[in-house]
Short mmCIF file of C-alpha atoms in Angstrom, two decimals:
data_model
loop_
_atom_site.label_atom_id
_atom_site.label_comp_id
_atom_site.label_asym_id
_atom_site.label_seq_id
_atom_site.Cartn_x
_atom_site.Cartn_y
_atom_site.Cartn_z
CA ILE A 92 19.55 5.28 -10.10
CA MET A 93 17.72 8.34 -8.83
CA ASN A 94 18.06 10.13 -12.18
CA ALA A 95 16.80 7.10 -14.13
CA GLU A 96 13.78 6.77 -11.87
CA ALA A 97 13.04 10.47 -12.06
CA ALA A 98 12.88 10.32 -15.87
CA GLN A 99 9.27 9.18 -15.40
CA PRO A 100 7.60 11.34 -12.71
CA HIS A 101 5.91 9.35 -9.98
CA GLN A 102 3.24 12.02 -9.48
CA PRO A 103 1.69 14.51 -11.92
CA ASP A 104 2.41 18.21 -11.74
CA SER A 105 -0.98 19.20 -10.35
CA PRO A 106 -2.77 20.93 -7.47
CA GLN A 107 -3.68 17.46 -6.16
CA THR A 108 -0.01 16.56 -5.88
CA ASP A 109 0.78 19.87 -4.21
CA ALA A 110 -1.97 19.23 -1.64
CA ALA A 111 -0.69 15.69 -1.10
CA CYS A 112 2.85 17.02 -0.52
CA ASN A 113 1.50 19.44 2.05
CA ARG A 114 -0.33 16.60 3.74
CA TRP A 115 2.85 14.53 3.92
CA PHE A 116 4.67 17.31 5.73
CA GLU A 117 1.69 17.92 8.01
CA THR A 118 1.59 14.24 9.05
CA TYR A 119 5.39 14.16 9.38
CA ARG A 120 5.25 17.21 11.65
CA ASN A 121 2.32 16.02 13.75
CA GLY A 122 3.46 12.41 14.06
CA PRO A 123 1.47 9.18 13.83
CA VAL A 124 -2.10 9.16 15.12
CA GLN A 125 -3.28 5.56 15.43
CA THR A 126 -0.38 3.31 16.43
CA ARG A 127 -2.16 0.57 18.37
CA TRP A 128 -5.33 -1.50 18.30
CA THR A 129 -8.00 -0.98 20.92
CA SER A 130 -9.58 -4.36 20.11
CA VAL A 131 -8.53 -7.57 18.37
CA PRO A 132 -7.74 -6.69 14.72
CA LEU A 133 -9.18 -8.52 11.74
CA GLN A 134 -7.60 -11.92 11.30
CA ALA A 135 -7.98 -15.16 9.38
CA GLY A 136 -11.56 -16.44 9.59
CA ASP A 137 -13.13 -12.99 9.92
CA VAL A 138 -15.42 -11.48 7.30
CA ALA A 139 -13.52 -9.00 5.15
CA PRO A 140 -14.88 -5.44 5.07
CA SER A 141 -16.21 -4.26 1.72
CA PRO A 142 -16.12 -0.47 1.41
CA LYS A 143 -16.87 1.36 -1.82
CA LEU A 144 -13.74 2.63 -3.57
CA LYS A 145 -12.87 4.25 -6.87
CA ASP A 146 -11.03 2.28 -9.55
CA ALA A 147 -7.97 4.31 -10.57
CA ARG A 148 -8.00 2.96 -14.13
CA THR A 149 -11.72 3.35 -14.92
CA ASP A 150 -12.73 6.10 -12.46
CA GLN A 151 -15.76 3.99 -11.51
CA THR A 152 -16.85 3.33 -7.94
CA VAL A 153 -16.85 -0.34 -6.97
CA THR A 154 -17.60 -2.39 -3.88
CA LEU A 155 -14.50 -4.26 -2.73
CA ASP A 156 -16.20 -7.65 -2.41
CA TYR A 157 -16.73 -7.70 -6.18
CA TYR A 158 -13.12 -8.81 -6.54
CA TRP A 159 -13.56 -12.02 -4.58
CA SER A 160 -17.08 -12.80 -5.80
CA ASP A 161 -15.88 -15.61 -8.09
CA GLY A 162 -12.56 -16.63 -6.57
CA PRO A 163 -9.91 -15.54 -4.09
CA ALA A 164 -8.30 -12.12 -4.11
CA LEU A 165 -4.98 -10.84 -2.84
CA VAL A 166 -5.57 -7.34 -1.50
CA ILE A 167 -2.41 -5.27 -1.04
CA PHE A 168 -2.50 -2.04 0.93
CA TRP A 169 0.26 0.29 -0.28
CA ARG A 170 2.05 2.84 1.85
CA HIS A 171 2.28 6.20 0.08
CA PHE A 172 3.40 7.01 -3.46
CA GLY A 173 6.57 8.72 -2.26
CA CYS A 174 7.96 5.87 -0.16
CA SER A 175 10.87 3.92 -1.64
CA CYS A 176 9.34 0.71 -0.28
CA GLY A 177 6.54 1.11 -2.84
CA ARG A 178 9.01 1.01 -5.72
CA GLU A 179 10.51 -2.19 -4.38
CA ARG A 180 7.07 -3.71 -3.73
CA ALA A 181 6.12 -2.93 -7.33
CA ALA A 182 9.23 -4.68 -8.65
CA ARG A 183 8.53 -7.69 -6.44
CA LEU A 184 4.88 -7.79 -7.49
CA ILE A 185 5.81 -7.89 -11.17
CA GLU A 186 7.73 -11.11 -10.49
CA GLU A 187 5.12 -12.53 -8.11
CA MET A 188 2.32 -12.22 -10.67
CA ASN A 189 3.78 -15.31 -12.35
CA LEU A 190 2.78 -17.22 -9.21
CA TYR A 191 -0.69 -15.69 -8.78
CA ARG A 192 -1.93 -15.73 -12.37
CA PRO A 193 -2.01 -19.56 -12.73
CA LEU A 194 -4.18 -19.68 -9.60
CA LYS A 195 -6.60 -17.18 -11.17
CA ALA A 196 -6.41 -15.02 -8.07
CA LYS A 197 -7.30 -11.37 -8.53
CA VAL A 198 -4.64 -8.98 -7.28
CA VAL A 199 -5.96 -5.68 -5.92
CA ILE A 200 -3.87 -2.73 -4.75
CA ILE A 201 -5.48 -0.21 -2.42
CA CYS A 202 -3.58 3.07 -2.21
CA GLN A 203 -3.92 6.60 -0.96
CA GLY A 204 -4.60 9.42 -3.38
CA GLU A 205 -6.77 10.14 -6.40
CA PRO A 206 -7.06 8.38 -9.79
CA GLU A 207 -4.85 10.82 -11.71
CA ARG A 208 -2.00 10.51 -9.24
CA ALA A 209 -2.42 6.74 -9.07
CA GLN A 210 -2.28 6.42 -12.86
CA THR A 211 1.00 8.35 -13.01
CA TYR A 212 2.44 6.14 -10.28
CA LEU A 213 1.31 2.95 -12.03
CA LYS A 214 3.09 3.98 -15.22
CA ALA A 215 6.28 4.97 -13.42
CA ASN A 216 6.45 1.66 -11.58
CA PHE A 217 5.26 -0.64 -14.39
CA ILE A 218 2.36 -2.06 -12.39
CA PRO A 219 0.84 -4.79 -14.63
CA ASP A 220 -2.44 -4.00 -16.35
CA ASP A 221 -4.20 -6.99 -14.78
CA VAL A 222 -3.64 -5.61 -11.28
CA VAL A 223 -6.72 -3.75 -10.03
CA VAL A 224 -5.86 -0.43 -8.39
CA LEU A 225 -8.33 1.28 -6.06
CA VAL A 226 -7.86 4.65 -4.39
CA ASP A 227 -8.75 5.38 -0.78
CA ALA A 228 -8.10 9.08 -0.20
CA THR A 229 -9.94 9.07 3.15
CA GLU A 230 -8.17 5.92 4.46
CA GLU A 231 -11.57 4.31 5.04
CA ALA A 232 -10.45 0.91 3.78
CA TYR A 233 -7.13 1.07 5.62
CA ARG A 234 -8.88 1.64 8.92
CA ALA A 235 -11.64 -0.90 8.17
CA PHE A 236 -8.91 -3.54 7.80
CA ASP A 237 -7.32 -2.41 11.09
CA ILE A 238 -4.17 -1.03 9.52
CA THR A 239 -2.35 1.21 11.95
CA ASP A 240 0.17 4.01 11.71
CA CYS A 241 3.82 3.39 12.38
CA GLY A 242 6.40 5.85 13.67
CA PRO A 243 9.90 6.97 12.73
CA ILE A 244 11.37 3.69 13.98
CA GLU A 245 9.55 1.64 11.35
CA VAL A 246 10.23 3.87 8.32
CA LEU A 247 13.23 6.02 9.17
CA PHE A 248 15.42 3.49 10.98
CA ASP A 249 18.22 3.85 8.42
CA ALA A 250 18.02 7.67 8.25
CA PRO A 251 20.12 10.25 10.14
CA ASP A 252 19.04 11.05 13.67
CA GLU A 253 17.30 14.29 12.75
CA TYR A 254 14.65 12.29 10.88
CA LEU A 255 14.12 9.94 13.82
CA LYS A 256 13.55 13.11 15.88
CA ARG A 257 11.13 14.39 13.19
CA ASP A 258 13.19 17.56 12.83
CA LEU A 259 11.11 20.01 10.78
CA ASP A 260 14.02 21.50 8.82
CA ALA A 261 15.20 18.01 7.85
CA GLY A 262 11.68 17.07 6.77
CA GLN A 263 11.28 20.19 4.65
CA SER A 264 14.69 19.68 3.05
CA LEU A 265 13.91 16.05 2.21
CA ALA A 266 10.48 16.96 0.81
CA LYS A 267 12.03 19.64 -1.42
CA GLU A 268 14.73 17.27 -2.68
CA ARG A 269 12.29 14.47 -3.43
CA LYS A 270 9.86 16.77 -5.23
CA ALA A 271 12.69 18.04 -7.45
CA SER A 272 13.58 14.43 -8.31
CA GLY A 273 10.06 13.69 -9.59
CA MET A 274 9.29 11.40 -6.64
CA PRO A 275 7.61 13.71 -4.12
CA LEU A 276 6.67 12.65 -0.62
CA VAL A 277 2.87 12.62 -0.50
CA ASP A 278 -0.14 11.71 1.65
CA ASN A 279 0.03 10.11 5.10
CA ALA A 280 3.66 9.61 6.07
CA TRP A 281 2.89 6.92 8.65
CA LEU A 282 0.46 4.32 7.27
CA LEU A 283 1.98 0.83 7.21
CA PRO A 284 1.45 -1.65 4.35
CA ALA A 285 -0.61 -4.82 4.75
CA GLU A 286 -1.67 -7.75 2.56
CA PHE A 287 -4.74 -10.01 2.83
CA VAL A 288 -5.87 -13.12 1.00
CA ILE A 289 -9.67 -13.26 0.89
CA ALA A 290 -11.69 -16.30 -0.14
CA GLU A 291 -14.74 -16.34 -2.39
CA ASN A 292 -17.00 -16.64 0.66
CA GLY A 293 -15.65 -13.30 1.91
CA LEU A 294 -13.63 -14.74 4.78
CA ILE A 295 -10.05 -13.68 5.32
CA ALA A 296 -7.80 -16.65 4.57
CA TYR A 297 -4.59 -14.90 5.61
CA ALA A 298 -3.73 -11.51 7.09
CA TYR A 299 -0.25 -10.01 6.99
CA ARG A 300 0.51 -6.57 8.41
CA HIS A 301 3.99 -5.20 7.95
CA GLN A 302 5.93 -4.48 11.13
CA PHE A 303 8.06 -1.99 9.20
CA CYS A 304 7.80 -0.60 5.70
CA GLU A 305 10.14 -3.13 4.00
CA ASN A 306 8.93 -6.14 5.95
CA TRP A 307 8.24 -8.18 2.80
CA ILE A 308 6.25 -11.39 2.91
CA ASP A 309 7.50 -14.51 1.15
CA PRO A 310 5.10 -14.82 -1.83
CA ARG A 311 4.92 -18.58 -1.28
CA VAL A 312 2.86 -17.82 1.85
CA HIS A 313 0.33 -16.01 -0.34
CA VAL A 314 0.31 -18.94 -2.76
CA ALA A 315 -0.43 -21.36 0.08
CA ALA A 316 -3.17 -19.05 1.37
CA ILE A 317 -4.72 -18.70 -2.09
CA ARG A 318 -4.68 -22.47 -2.60
CA THR A 319 -6.27 -22.93 0.82
CA ALA A 320 -8.97 -20.42 -0.16
CA LEU A 321 -9.53 -22.44 -3.34
CA GLY A 322 -10.09 -25.59 -1.25
CA ASP A 323 -6.95 -27.39 -2.36
CA PHE A 324 -6.21 -28.51 1.19
CA GLU A 325 -9.18 -30.17 2.83
CA THR A 326 -9.10 -30.53 6.61
CA ASN A 327 -10.83 -33.17 8.72
#
């Protein structure tokens, strides 16, 4: 499976990728920074933040609220391009789009990195063309949506003990192996994924933050949230 996946590189051979690989090891070495909330995080009923981000496909800067200006949006915050959970989330999303398209909900991925690296990743993982992909190299949007860092427990729970201890030799060995496979470890090693349904009025209809990197949500929850945002379920 590894060889088949590596046939299409997940990141370009570029100085940007090299810098992102260095950042992954730096964050791995230093450990997570922001692991807890100091105030109540954004939740259903709150106004969704709307930072300016760059569209990975068009290279144009857009304001996030554009995507829910005429209907609900599902906003998916990715982990990093080197995490295996991203490959599985992409495969799941391909199937889930059959549920979201009939509801006319826009699907927006927010990811770390730069447009060139994002475009390579999109191709390698067959992300559908009607999924908007925005890049957030500074993590501004992640933090605005109160997405925290995790630690080794949440992403390395099935790895040998040296990874749970953040052993530097083990981290360097893994990074070298993954880079040779075409799927390098890049960017912030600790950011957790999260997914939000946002209504046309800009209010968060549903907020889901992963407790660990493969903590997948049942897509039927998103469907119910999107339909609620559309007004299908009136309340007294």
